XYZ file of C-alpha atoms in Angstrom:
375
model
C 17.615 19.700 -43.957
C 17.439 16.878 -41.830
C 15.947 17.078 -38.343
C 18.559 16.402 -35.394
C 16.696 12.877 -34.967
C 17.167 12.200 -38.561
C 20.727 13.397 -37.893
C 21.178 10.846 -35.145
C 20.050 8.253 -37.297
C 22.384 9.081 -40.027
C 25.226 9.102 -37.863
C 24.276 5.707 -36.128
C 23.810 4.337 -39.543
C 27.235 5.557 -40.633
C 28.897 4.243 -37.641
C 27.918 0.823 -38.757
C 28.766 0.958 -42.438
C 32.336 2.392 -41.277
C 33.058 -0.538 -38.835
C 31.792 -3.327 -41.576
C 33.985 -1.251 -43.772
C 37.124 -0.915 -41.739
C 36.678 -4.732 -41.043
C 36.974 -5.348 -44.932
C 39.733 -3.411 -45.312
C 41.619 -5.000 -42.537
C 40.725 -8.334 -44.218
C 41.914 -7.588 -47.673
C 45.232 -5.832 -46.487
C 45.872 -8.391 -44.420
C 45.477 -11.055 -47.172
C 47.442 -8.879 -49.642
C 50.161 -8.128 -47.294
C 49.695 -4.559 -48.410
C 52.131 -2.095 -46.948
C 51.678 1.034 -44.898
C 50.135 4.286 -45.924
C 53.139 6.307 -43.952
C 56.263 5.013 -43.391
C 55.693 5.490 -39.335
C 53.455 6.380 -36.595
C 54.314 8.330 -33.561
C 52.270 8.219 -30.481
C 52.188 10.624 -28.021
C 49.643 10.596 -24.594
C 48.370 8.919 -22.010
C 46.753 5.656 -20.972
C 44.242 6.142 -23.865
C 47.419 5.424 -25.936
C 50.272 3.675 -23.885
C 50.564 -0.121 -25.463
C 53.305 -0.766 -22.446
C 56.065 1.921 -21.858
C 54.773 1.981 -18.019
C 56.077 -1.552 -17.901
C 59.377 -0.575 -18.261
C 59.746 2.215 -15.566
C 60.852 1.430 -12.020
C 58.721 1.516 -8.639
C 55.222 0.414 -7.276
C 53.343 3.665 -7.669
C 53.862 3.215 -11.669
C 50.055 3.050 -13.129
C 50.545 -0.665 -15.132
C 47.757 -2.955 -16.921
C 50.650 -5.659 -17.107
C 48.425 -8.159 -15.430
C 45.185 -10.153 -16.405
C 42.155 -9.786 -16.594
C 43.876 -6.872 -18.882
C 44.340 -8.429 -22.726
C 42.285 -11.273 -22.231
C 41.436 -10.846 -25.844
C 44.121 -9.700 -27.199
C 46.232 -12.448 -29.215
C 47.561 -15.085 -27.007
C 45.024 -13.619 -24.205
C 47.996 -11.835 -22.604
C 48.359 -8.932 -21.072
C 50.806 -6.439 -22.762
C 50.432 -2.642 -20.287
C 47.117 -1.636 -22.450
C 44.330 -0.713 -20.627
C 42.054 -2.797 -22.369
C 40.609 -6.215 -22.854
C 42.436 -6.299 -25.958
C 43.224 -3.664 -28.578
C 43.072 -0.101 -27.758
C 41.972 2.277 -29.947
C 45.916 3.585 -31.223
C 46.188 -0.138 -32.271
C 42.870 0.004 -34.332
C 43.884 3.457 -36.125
C 47.234 1.984 -37.207
C 45.609 -1.415 -38.755
C 43.212 1.491 -40.990
C 46.925 2.705 -41.957
C 48.167 -0.790 -43.016
C 50.096 -1.623 -39.826
C 49.351 -4.877 -37.465
C 49.020 -2.967 -34.653
C 50.494 0.125 -32.923
C 54.163 1.241 -33.065
C 56.132 -0.718 -30.317
C 56.388 1.168 -26.692
C 59.340 3.223 -26.818
C 61.561 2.080 -23.882
C 61.093 -1.569 -25.542
C 63.338 -0.795 -28.334
C 65.276 2.063 -27.019
C 68.728 0.554 -26.946
C 68.115 -1.143 -30.259
C 69.626 1.204 -32.073
C 69.983 -0.793 -35.251
C 65.963 -1.543 -34.990
C 64.322 -0.118 -38.258
C 62.408 2.643 -35.343
C 65.633 4.350 -35.687
C 65.656 4.240 -39.641
C 62.477 6.037 -39.505
C 60.034 2.938 -40.202
C 57.254 1.943 -38.210
C 57.806 4.551 -35.216
C 57.625 4.296 -31.848
C 54.679 4.759 -29.197
C 56.130 7.150 -26.210
C 52.400 7.238 -24.387
C 52.505 7.194 -20.505
C 49.864 5.883 -18.896
C 49.067 8.566 -15.746
C 50.504 11.247 -17.783
C 49.418 14.519 -19.104
C 50.083 17.902 -20.511
C 51.510 19.348 -17.285
C 54.762 17.964 -16.436
C 53.137 18.112 -13.025
C 50.058 15.318 -13.775
C 51.041 12.034 -12.757
C 53.864 10.839 -10.828
C 56.912 8.200 -11.727
C 55.184 8.544 -15.303
C 56.710 10.143 -18.824
C 55.084 13.648 -19.065
C 54.414 14.654 -22.489
C 57.387 17.098 -22.532
C 59.309 13.864 -22.027
C 58.146 11.869 -24.516
C 59.102 14.465 -27.014
C 62.340 14.785 -25.743
C 62.262 10.541 -26.285
C 61.577 11.098 -30.014
C 63.855 13.896 -30.771
C 66.639 11.222 -29.594
C 64.645 9.100 -32.338
C 64.785 11.967 -34.908
C 68.910 12.470 -34.421
C 69.392 9.023 -34.340
C 67.656 8.795 -38.210
C 68.978 11.479 -39.012
C 72.452 10.379 -38.486
C 71.597 6.881 -40.462
C 69.622 7.994 -43.614
C 71.028 11.709 -43.532
C 69.137 15.169 -42.702
C 67.187 15.359 -46.025
C 66.190 12.122 -46.354
C 65.213 12.126 -42.437
C 63.118 15.278 -43.079
C 61.299 13.338 -46.215
C 60.317 10.477 -43.872
C 59.133 12.305 -41.186
C 57.290 15.059 -43.106
C 55.113 11.904 -44.681
C 54.613 10.069 -41.110
C 51.380 10.524 -38.559
C 52.457 11.928 -35.303
C 49.222 10.938 -32.904
C 48.457 12.547 -29.672
C 45.609 11.367 -27.190
C 46.141 13.144 -23.582
C 44.568 15.984 -21.749
C 42.021 14.081 -19.300
C 44.215 13.598 -16.662
C 44.666 16.957 -16.653
C 41.120 17.749 -15.995
C 41.118 15.361 -13.153
C 43.281 16.339 -11.868
C 42.265 19.981 -11.688
C 38.868 18.837 -10.588
C 40.485 16.809 -7.798
C 41.782 20.205 -6.470
C 38.588 21.936 -6.791
C 35.283 19.869 -7.521
C 33.368 23.295 -8.184
C 35.698 25.624 -10.098
C 34.664 28.929 -11.024
C 33.928 29.454 -14.611
C 36.872 31.726 -14.624
C 39.248 29.352 -13.177
C 38.083 26.743 -15.339
C 38.663 28.908 -18.193
C 42.007 30.107 -17.220
C 43.129 26.285 -16.669
C 42.057 25.092 -19.715
C 43.624 28.369 -21.572
C 47.115 27.437 -20.009
C 47.055 23.468 -20.611
C 45.638 24.099 -24.740
C 48.998 26.926 -24.869
C 51.268 24.105 -23.577
C 49.671 21.718 -25.982
C 50.627 23.939 -28.765
C 54.162 24.371 -27.465
C 54.586 20.484 -27.795
C 53.115 20.322 -31.136
C 54.984 23.386 -32.089
C 58.223 21.528 -30.516
C 57.540 18.195 -32.861
C 56.698 20.637 -36.011
C 60.630 22.103 -35.422
C 61.803 18.434 -35.089
C 60.535 17.728 -38.774
C 56.620 16.137 -37.654
C 54.071 17.764 -40.458
C 50.888 15.549 -40.067
C 49.393 15.844 -36.454
C 46.449 13.039 -36.112
C 44.501 14.813 -32.705
C 42.028 12.881 -30.344
C 40.364 14.637 -28.094
C 39.317 14.252 -24.506
C 35.441 12.309 -24.258
C 32.867 12.962 -21.223
C 35.204 11.870 -18.292
C 32.463 12.965 -16.138
C 30.569 9.301 -17.631
C 33.139 6.866 -16.766
C 32.571 4.434 -14.399
C 34.541 5.942 -11.428
C 33.188 9.650 -11.546
C 29.479 7.878 -11.621
C 30.882 5.809 -8.406
C 31.192 9.430 -6.753
C 27.865 10.904 -7.580
C 25.313 10.279 -4.991
C 22.127 9.506 -8.098
C 25.163 7.513 -10.168
C 25.008 10.233 -12.962
C 27.329 12.049 -14.813
C 29.589 14.257 -13.186
C 29.009 17.792 -15.213
C 32.079 20.089 -14.371
C 34.063 17.074 -15.570
C 31.989 16.934 -18.881
C 32.394 20.779 -18.911
C 35.842 20.960 -18.471
C 36.438 18.438 -21.079
C 34.418 20.346 -23.563
C 35.938 23.704 -22.891
C 39.506 21.747 -23.564
C 38.289 19.961 -26.679
C 36.958 23.524 -28.189
C 40.236 25.189 -27.152
C 41.998 22.386 -29.120
C 40.043 22.633 -32.235
C 40.957 26.153 -32.190
C 44.537 26.179 -31.513
C 45.164 23.223 -33.922
C 43.307 25.839 -36.681
C 45.906 28.720 -35.549
C 48.976 26.152 -36.006
C 47.820 24.985 -39.490
C 46.948 28.413 -40.342
C 50.585 29.531 -39.318
C 53.040 26.755 -40.102
C 54.038 25.927 -43.548
C 53.496 22.476 -44.165
C 51.495 21.648 -41.154
C 48.583 19.054 -41.609
C 46.432 18.380 -39.256
C 42.575 16.283 -38.184
C 41.362 16.154 -34.834
C 39.360 12.979 -33.906
C 36.447 13.445 -31.245
C 36.362 10.404 -28.916
C 33.854 12.645 -27.357
C 31.576 12.613 -30.466
C 31.864 8.820 -30.409
C 31.156 8.099 -26.555
C 28.142 10.386 -27.124
C 26.784 8.349 -30.025
C 27.453 5.336 -28.428
C 25.512 6.352 -25.095
C 22.688 7.795 -26.512
C 22.258 4.825 -28.487
C 23.826 1.544 -27.469
C 21.965 -1.149 -29.212
C 22.326 0.442 -32.530
C 25.922 -0.235 -32.304
C 26.122 -3.444 -30.635
C 26.106 -2.413 -26.958
C 24.177 -3.061 -23.918
C 25.715 -1.468 -20.917
C 27.347 1.835 -21.051
C 27.661 2.851 -17.323
C 29.232 -0.180 -15.526
C 32.750 -1.245 -16.056
C 33.078 -4.654 -17.769
C 36.071 -5.011 -14.928
C 36.687 -3.899 -11.642
C 34.744 -3.685 -7.996
C 32.362 -1.760 -6.555
C 29.428 0.372 -7.367
C 29.290 0.558 -11.278
C 32.033 -1.656 -11.277
C 34.218 1.690 -10.902
C 35.999 1.982 -7.309
C 38.856 0.235 -8.361
C 40.497 -0.994 -11.730
C 40.738 -3.781 -13.151
C 42.841 -6.181 -10.832
C 42.983 -10.508 -11.039
C 40.829 -10.449 -7.966
C 38.378 -8.067 -10.486
C 34.894 -8.712 -11.356
C 34.601 -9.575 -14.574
C 32.259 -9.601 -17.154
C 31.395 -12.706 -19.879
C 29.748 -10.082 -22.529
C 33.176 -8.017 -22.939
C 31.846 -6.765 -26.200
C 28.610 -5.636 -25.133
C 30.345 -2.940 -22.692
C 31.370 0.596 -23.809
C 34.208 0.527 -20.374
C 36.621 -2.197 -19.790
C 37.463 -0.594 -16.477
C 36.771 2.138 -14.454
C 38.282 4.863 -16.598
C 39.125 3.016 -20.244
C 36.665 1.632 -23.091
C 36.615 -1.684 -24.702
C 38.068 -3.413 -27.610
C 34.764 -3.236 -28.755
C 34.240 0.296 -28.068
C 37.609 1.350 -29.302
C 37.149 -0.476 -32.637
C 34.333 2.019 -33.074
C 35.982 5.185 -32.110
C 38.723 4.490 -34.882
C 36.734 3.486 -37.600
C 34.548 6.619 -37.082
C 37.683 8.748 -36.944
C 39.449 7.254 -39.473
C 36.702 7.243 -42.259
C 33.785 9.396 -40.480
C 32.321 12.307 -41.463
C 33.046 15.612 -39.834
C 31.419 15.222 -36.918
C 33.827 12.621 -35.897
C 37.081 14.184 -37.345
C 37.949 17.778 -38.526
C 38.937 19.457 -40.637
C 39.388 16.295 -42.818
C 39.119 12.583 -41.076
C 42.553 10.420 -40.354
C 42.447 8.790 -43.849
C 42.500 12.076 -45.396
C 45.157 13.467 -43.656
C 47.213 9.898 -43.915
C 46.743 9.778 -47.805
C 47.511 13.556 -48.208
C 50.492 13.768 -50.595
C 51.214 17.713 -50.387
C 53.497 17.402 -46.961
């Protein structure tokens, strides 16, 4: 049996191999013009998944990233609403499935009812930065419950166009990707930075229960393949570090993330056992970020504490605005801004979650979920 250091070394080697394999696969797919591996991807979540929905929401309080320096490494160097210098993790996961990038923001296509989205093809991204599992998390955004309601409208349109039976068939083979929970944990911590163990357990249990309800609602609407991404060690982001007197990770936030992730794994296991045909994978952004922080240079990173774009301590006191300090070696940074990963870090995470071992995605990885023909 491998020792702990040997096991970590093997995981790092696996990550490097996966990155190389993903690059080759994406290049081959682009050259061959290969078709996607699922009919559509439907994305739900927060700023880790948003590709521009918030750009269409009214009001100055809406969290947006539709301005420089965001998107500096995106094609044509344009900001799109992604909290990244380029692509985010959802884009890279979509690329692994044969798509060009994430499906479009739902609000960008909502009025184009002849669009292929409403024929059950390509999919849509409903994610909204600042949102959470709870309706009370965030303001002026689209909470997860409303995102599910938006998908219900899409499902009705698909059924009206291709028949209910055909809609069921295409949706059962599509991938439903959820990436959320971090904002709920931040909001809870903001209200009580030193919660008792009992209070933290009650909050997390309630959060997981609501998450289950949203998954059940999607199942009733035809979803069968669920790709779920857990919460990373959010206490180590530049913003929380900037609040710590010693600049360390905030353990209370990381403990909340660990508790939520365990509850999420248990909940999805229960749903998989209880609902006929439901298949799932929990991808661990938590495990990927921990691997990068422990051995950054082996994966091509040099800075895992500071934001590439921002201001103040750790560049984490404010967001990435046009007047913010911008690093030049963006591919060497784990964090793009005060809370979000860089294009480079998202690429590593997607490769590990899509093709990696049980350490990065379980009970199967995302590729195995996508390729499962029994749904």
